[in-house]
């Protein structure tokens, strides 16, 4: 069952998402060669607490950290460690925050130092996929309007979209209905209604869409070892169009 939120409830959801946005604004200044993913995680964990939020990821189904730090071929759920980031790395930082009983969820992709042109293009297309999907999150449309726009843009650039990890509704729980892949057909799928709140989070791979899971049961990698990029926002469907709750405006 998809839980529709009232305008008041959507307002109540904003603080959790804006804590995440503030985390990105601040941690982005620290992401450079030499910093470890654990140091990035610890900074974010402290910043969430400083702003009055609650971290949710650590302990969730046994996950050991407050953020997911996924580097290069790691698609998602990378575990922070003492591995220092190197010049040319691609970091995906995924943050979940709870505030006032509501959740926000976002992922952002960062170039570490000087990255190769092919990595720059992958990041650019992944962000464009997110933006194209958001633009089609309109009441009266279909979920396939969002997913088809994402799929067409990724594949037109020679990339693939991960299918085993899903976007999801969000509210008083981190994961609500609908759960969906970022592939589809325009005009198909569930009807988009005012009050829906969900993530759009395409994971765009240079090569195959297939993934493998490490022995830690969390770390998801591209099956061919090629790069993956991801951007994610929590959005609400309103009468005025899509509202990006995790937007990072200054």
Short mmCIF file of C-alpha atoms in Angstrom, two decimals:
data_model
loop_
_atom_site.label_atom_id
_atom_site.label_comp_id
_atom_site.label_asym_id
_atom_site.label_seq_id
_atom_site.Cartn_x
_atom_site.Cartn_y
_atom_site.Cartn_z
CA UNK A 1 0.00 0.00 0.00
CA UNK A 2 1.31 3.43 -0.97
CA UNK A 3 0.95 5.92 1.89
CA UNK A 4 0.01 9.41 0.66
CA UNK A 5 1.26 12.34 2.72
CA UNK A 6 -0.71 15.51 3.36
CA UNK A 7 0.89 18.90 2.66
CA UNK A 8 1.44 19.26 6.41
CA UNK A 9 3.18 15.89 6.60
CA UNK A 10 5.40 16.77 3.65
CA UNK A 11 6.42 19.91 5.52
CA UNK A 12 7.21 17.74 8.54
CA UNK A 13 9.44 15.57 6.35
CA UNK A 14 11.61 18.47 5.22
CA UNK A 15 13.91 18.77 8.28
CA UNK A 16 15.27 15.21 7.99
CA UNK A 17 16.06 15.73 4.32
CA UNK A 18 17.60 19.16 4.90
CA UNK A 19 19.90 17.77 7.58
CA UNK A 20 21.19 15.44 4.86
CA UNK A 21 21.62 18.36 2.46
CA UNK A 22 23.61 20.25 5.10
CA UNK A 23 25.81 17.20 5.64
CA UNK A 24 26.67 17.19 1.93
CA UNK A 25 27.37 20.92 1.88
CA UNK A 26 29.88 20.50 4.70
CA UNK A 27 31.48 17.13 3.98
CA UNK A 28 32.09 18.03 0.32
CA UNK A 29 34.86 20.37 1.49
CA UNK A 30 36.73 17.42 3.01
CA UNK A 31 36.62 14.99 0.09
CA UNK A 32 40.11 14.94 -1.39
CA UNK A 33 42.93 12.44 -1.82
CA UNK A 34 44.20 11.11 1.51
CA UNK A 35 41.01 11.23 3.56
CA UNK A 36 39.62 7.84 4.57
CA UNK A 37 36.04 6.76 4.08
CA UNK A 38 35.85 6.18 7.84
CA UNK A 39 36.81 9.80 8.48
CA UNK A 40 34.09 10.92 6.07
CA UNK A 41 31.58 8.66 7.81
CA UNK A 42 32.54 9.92 11.27
CA UNK A 43 32.23 13.56 10.20
CA UNK A 44 28.74 12.96 8.83
CA UNK A 45 27.66 11.00 11.92
CA UNK A 46 28.70 13.87 14.19
CA UNK A 47 27.08 16.46 11.92
CA UNK A 48 23.76 14.62 11.95
CA UNK A 49 23.78 14.65 15.76
CA UNK A 50 24.86 18.30 15.87
CA UNK A 51 21.80 19.24 13.80
CA UNK A 52 19.43 17.25 16.02
CA UNK A 53 18.88 14.32 13.68
CA UNK A 54 19.21 10.61 14.24
CA UNK A 55 21.32 8.32 12.11
CA UNK A 56 19.53 5.16 11.07
CA UNK A 57 21.95 3.17 8.97
CA UNK A 58 24.27 1.86 11.70
CA UNK A 59 22.71 -1.31 13.05
CA UNK A 60 20.11 -1.54 10.29
CA UNK A 61 20.05 -5.25 9.51
CA UNK A 62 23.54 -5.35 10.97
CA UNK A 63 25.12 -2.63 8.82
CA UNK A 64 28.19 -1.37 10.75
CA UNK A 65 28.32 2.36 9.95
CA UNK A 66 26.31 5.57 9.79
CA UNK A 67 26.79 6.07 6.04
CA UNK A 68 27.47 4.03 2.92
CA UNK A 69 30.73 4.99 1.19
CA UNK A 70 30.97 3.29 -2.20
CA UNK A 71 34.14 3.79 -4.25
CA UNK A 72 34.67 3.19 -7.98
CA UNK A 73 33.17 -0.22 -8.91
CA UNK A 74 31.21 -0.40 -5.65
CA UNK A 75 27.63 0.38 -6.64
CA UNK A 76 26.13 0.75 -3.17
CA UNK A 77 26.33 -0.23 0.51
CA UNK A 78 30.09 0.25 0.72
CA UNK A 79 31.31 -0.01 4.31
CA UNK A 80 33.50 2.87 5.60
CA UNK A 81 37.06 1.80 6.34
CA UNK A 82 40.61 3.06 6.80
CA UNK A 83 41.09 3.01 3.03
CA UNK A 84 42.35 6.43 1.97
CA UNK A 85 40.75 7.92 -1.10
CA UNK A 86 43.12 8.31 -4.05
CA UNK A 87 43.35 10.80 -6.86
CA UNK A 88 40.91 9.70 -9.56
CA UNK A 89 38.51 7.82 -7.29
CA UNK A 90 34.73 8.11 -7.62
CA UNK A 91 32.93 8.22 -4.27
CA UNK A 92 29.21 7.68 -3.72
CA UNK A 93 28.13 8.86 -0.25
CA UNK A 94 24.67 7.69 0.86
CA UNK A 95 23.10 9.29 3.95
CA UNK A 96 19.86 8.48 5.77
CA UNK A 97 18.49 10.69 8.56
CA UNK A 98 15.51 10.43 10.87
CA UNK A 99 14.05 13.56 12.42
CA UNK A 100 10.72 13.93 14.20
CA UNK A 101 9.71 10.43 13.20
CA UNK A 102 10.25 11.09 9.47
CA UNK A 103 13.02 9.87 7.16
CA UNK A 104 15.12 11.43 4.42
CA UNK A 105 17.46 9.58 2.06
CA UNK A 106 19.98 10.81 -0.51
CA UNK A 107 23.18 9.80 -2.27
CA UNK A 108 25.73 12.06 -3.91
CA UNK A 109 28.65 11.29 -6.18
CA UNK A 110 32.03 13.01 -5.76
CA UNK A 111 35.14 13.16 -7.90
CA UNK A 112 38.25 12.72 -5.76
CA UNK A 113 41.01 14.94 -7.13
CA UNK A 114 41.43 14.67 -10.88
CA UNK A 115 39.29 11.98 -12.49
CA UNK A 116 39.49 10.58 -16.00
CA UNK A 117 37.24 12.02 -18.75
CA UNK A 118 35.25 8.78 -18.94
CA UNK A 119 34.50 9.02 -15.20
CA UNK A 120 33.50 12.67 -15.61
CA UNK A 121 31.06 11.69 -18.35
CA UNK A 122 29.60 8.90 -16.22
CA UNK A 123 28.98 11.32 -13.33
CA UNK A 124 27.41 13.87 -15.67
CA UNK A 125 25.04 11.36 -17.25
CA UNK A 126 24.07 9.87 -13.86
CA UNK A 127 23.12 13.34 -12.58
CA UNK A 128 21.21 14.05 -15.79
CA UNK A 129 19.32 10.77 -15.31
CA UNK A 130 18.24 11.89 -11.85
CA UNK A 131 17.15 15.31 -13.11
CA UNK A 132 15.21 13.84 -16.05
CA UNK A 133 13.40 11.45 -13.71
CA UNK A 134 12.49 14.21 -11.26
CA UNK A 135 11.11 16.39 -14.06
CA UNK A 136 8.58 13.66 -14.86
CA UNK A 137 7.38 13.14 -11.29
CA UNK A 138 4.05 14.82 -11.97
CA UNK A 139 0.59 14.07 -10.58
CA UNK A 140 -1.50 12.16 -13.08
CA UNK A 141 1.53 10.65 -14.79
CA UNK A 142 2.84 7.13 -14.49
CA UNK A 143 5.90 5.71 -12.77
CA UNK A 144 7.06 4.53 -16.19
CA UNK A 145 7.32 8.17 -17.28
CA UNK A 146 10.12 8.57 -14.73
CA UNK A 147 11.89 5.28 -15.30
CA UNK A 148 11.74 5.37 -19.09
CA UNK A 149 13.32 8.82 -19.20
CA UNK A 150 16.14 7.59 -16.97
CA UNK A 151 16.64 4.37 -18.94
CA UNK A 152 16.62 6.04 -22.34
CA UNK A 153 19.20 8.63 -21.34
CA UNK A 154 21.55 6.14 -19.69
CA UNK A 155 21.39 3.65 -22.54
CA UNK A 156 21.72 6.36 -25.20
CA UNK A 157 25.09 7.15 -23.64
CA UNK A 158 26.17 3.51 -23.63
CA UNK A 159 25.53 2.84 -19.96
CA UNK A 160 23.34 0.41 -18.03
CA UNK A 161 21.11 0.73 -14.97
CA UNK A 162 21.35 -1.52 -11.92
CA UNK A 163 18.17 -3.56 -11.53
CA UNK A 164 18.74 -5.55 -8.36
CA UNK A 165 18.73 -2.52 -6.04
CA UNK A 166 15.49 -0.56 -5.94
CA UNK A 167 14.21 2.93 -5.32
CA UNK A 168 11.45 3.17 -2.73
CA UNK A 169 8.75 5.10 -1.01
CA UNK A 170 9.74 6.85 2.20
CA UNK A 171 8.00 8.45 5.16
CA UNK A 172 7.78 7.25 8.75
CA UNK A 173 9.67 4.20 7.53
CA UNK A 174 12.81 4.25 5.40
CA UNK A 175 11.34 1.75 2.95
CA UNK A 176 7.73 2.00 1.87
CA UNK A 177 5.86 1.21 -1.32
CA UNK A 178 6.44 1.66 -4.18
CA UNK A 179 9.67 -0.28 -4.74
CA UNK A 180 10.81 0.00 -8.33
CA UNK A 181 13.63 -0.41 -10.86
CA UNK A 182 14.86 2.53 -12.93
CA UNK A 183 13.73 0.94 -16.18
CA UNK A 184 10.29 1.09 -17.75
CA UNK A 185 7.91 2.27 -20.41
CA UNK A 186 6.34 5.73 -20.53
CA UNK A 187 2.63 5.64 -19.78
CA UNK A 188 2.91 2.37 -17.87
CA UNK A 189 3.16 1.57 -14.16
CA UNK A 190 1.40 2.97 -11.13
CA UNK A 191 -0.42 6.28 -11.37
CA UNK A 192 1.49 9.15 -9.74
CA UNK A 193 -0.61 10.95 -7.15
CA UNK A 194 -0.22 14.11 -5.14
CA UNK A 195 1.17 13.18 -1.71
CA UNK A 196 3.46 10.38 -2.88
CA UNK A 197 6.97 10.66 -1.45
CA UNK A 198 9.73 8.43 -2.77
CA UNK A 199 13.34 8.28 -3.82
CA UNK A 200 14.71 8.53 -7.32
CA UNK A 201 18.17 6.99 -7.29
CA UNK A 202 19.50 5.64 -10.59
CA UNK A 203 22.72 3.62 -10.30
CA UNK A 204 24.44 4.03 -13.65
CA UNK A 205 27.17 1.57 -14.68
CA UNK A 206 29.82 1.88 -17.38
CA UNK A 207 29.39 -1.77 -18.31
CA UNK A 208 26.94 -4.47 -17.31
CA UNK A 209 23.97 -3.78 -15.05
CA UNK A 210 24.72 -6.97 -13.14
CA UNK A 211 26.18 -6.77 -9.66
CA UNK A 212 27.87 -9.06 -7.16
CA UNK A 213 27.79 -8.94 -3.37
CA UNK A 214 30.99 -9.27 -1.31
CA UNK A 215 31.43 -11.77 1.50
CA UNK A 216 30.46 -9.03 4.00
CA UNK A 217 26.90 -9.45 2.60
CA UNK A 218 26.64 -5.71 1.97
CA UNK A 219 29.12 -4.35 -0.55
CA UNK A 220 27.53 -4.40 -4.03
CA UNK A 221 29.93 -4.19 -6.97
CA UNK A 222 29.63 -4.10 -10.73
CA UNK A 223 30.05 -7.66 -11.99
CA UNK A 224 32.66 -6.55 -14.54
CA UNK A 225 34.65 -4.24 -12.25
CA UNK A 226 33.76 -1.09 -14.18
CA UNK A 227 32.74 2.21 -12.62
CA UNK A 228 29.31 3.04 -11.22
CA UNK A 229 27.86 6.47 -10.40
CA UNK A 230 24.72 7.40 -8.48
CA UNK A 231 22.76 10.46 -7.43
CA UNK A 232 19.63 10.19 -5.29
CA UNK A 233 16.99 12.59 -4.01
CA UNK A 234 13.92 12.19 -1.86
CA UNK A 235 11.05 13.86 -3.72
CA UNK A 236 7.39 14.60 -3.07
CA UNK A 237 4.71 14.84 -5.74
CA UNK A 238 2.70 18.00 -5.26
CA UNK A 239 0.10 19.96 -7.20
CA UNK A 240 2.90 22.37 -8.13
CA UNK A 241 5.12 19.59 -9.48
CA UNK A 242 8.00 17.62 -7.96
CA UNK A 243 9.37 18.94 -4.66
CA UNK A 244 12.98 17.89 -4.01
CA UNK A 245 13.15 17.50 -0.23
CA UNK A 246 16.90 16.76 -0.17
CA UNK A 247 17.87 19.68 -2.44
CA UNK A 248 21.25 21.17 -1.54
CA UNK A 249 20.67 24.86 -2.15
CA UNK A 250 22.88 27.18 -0.15
#
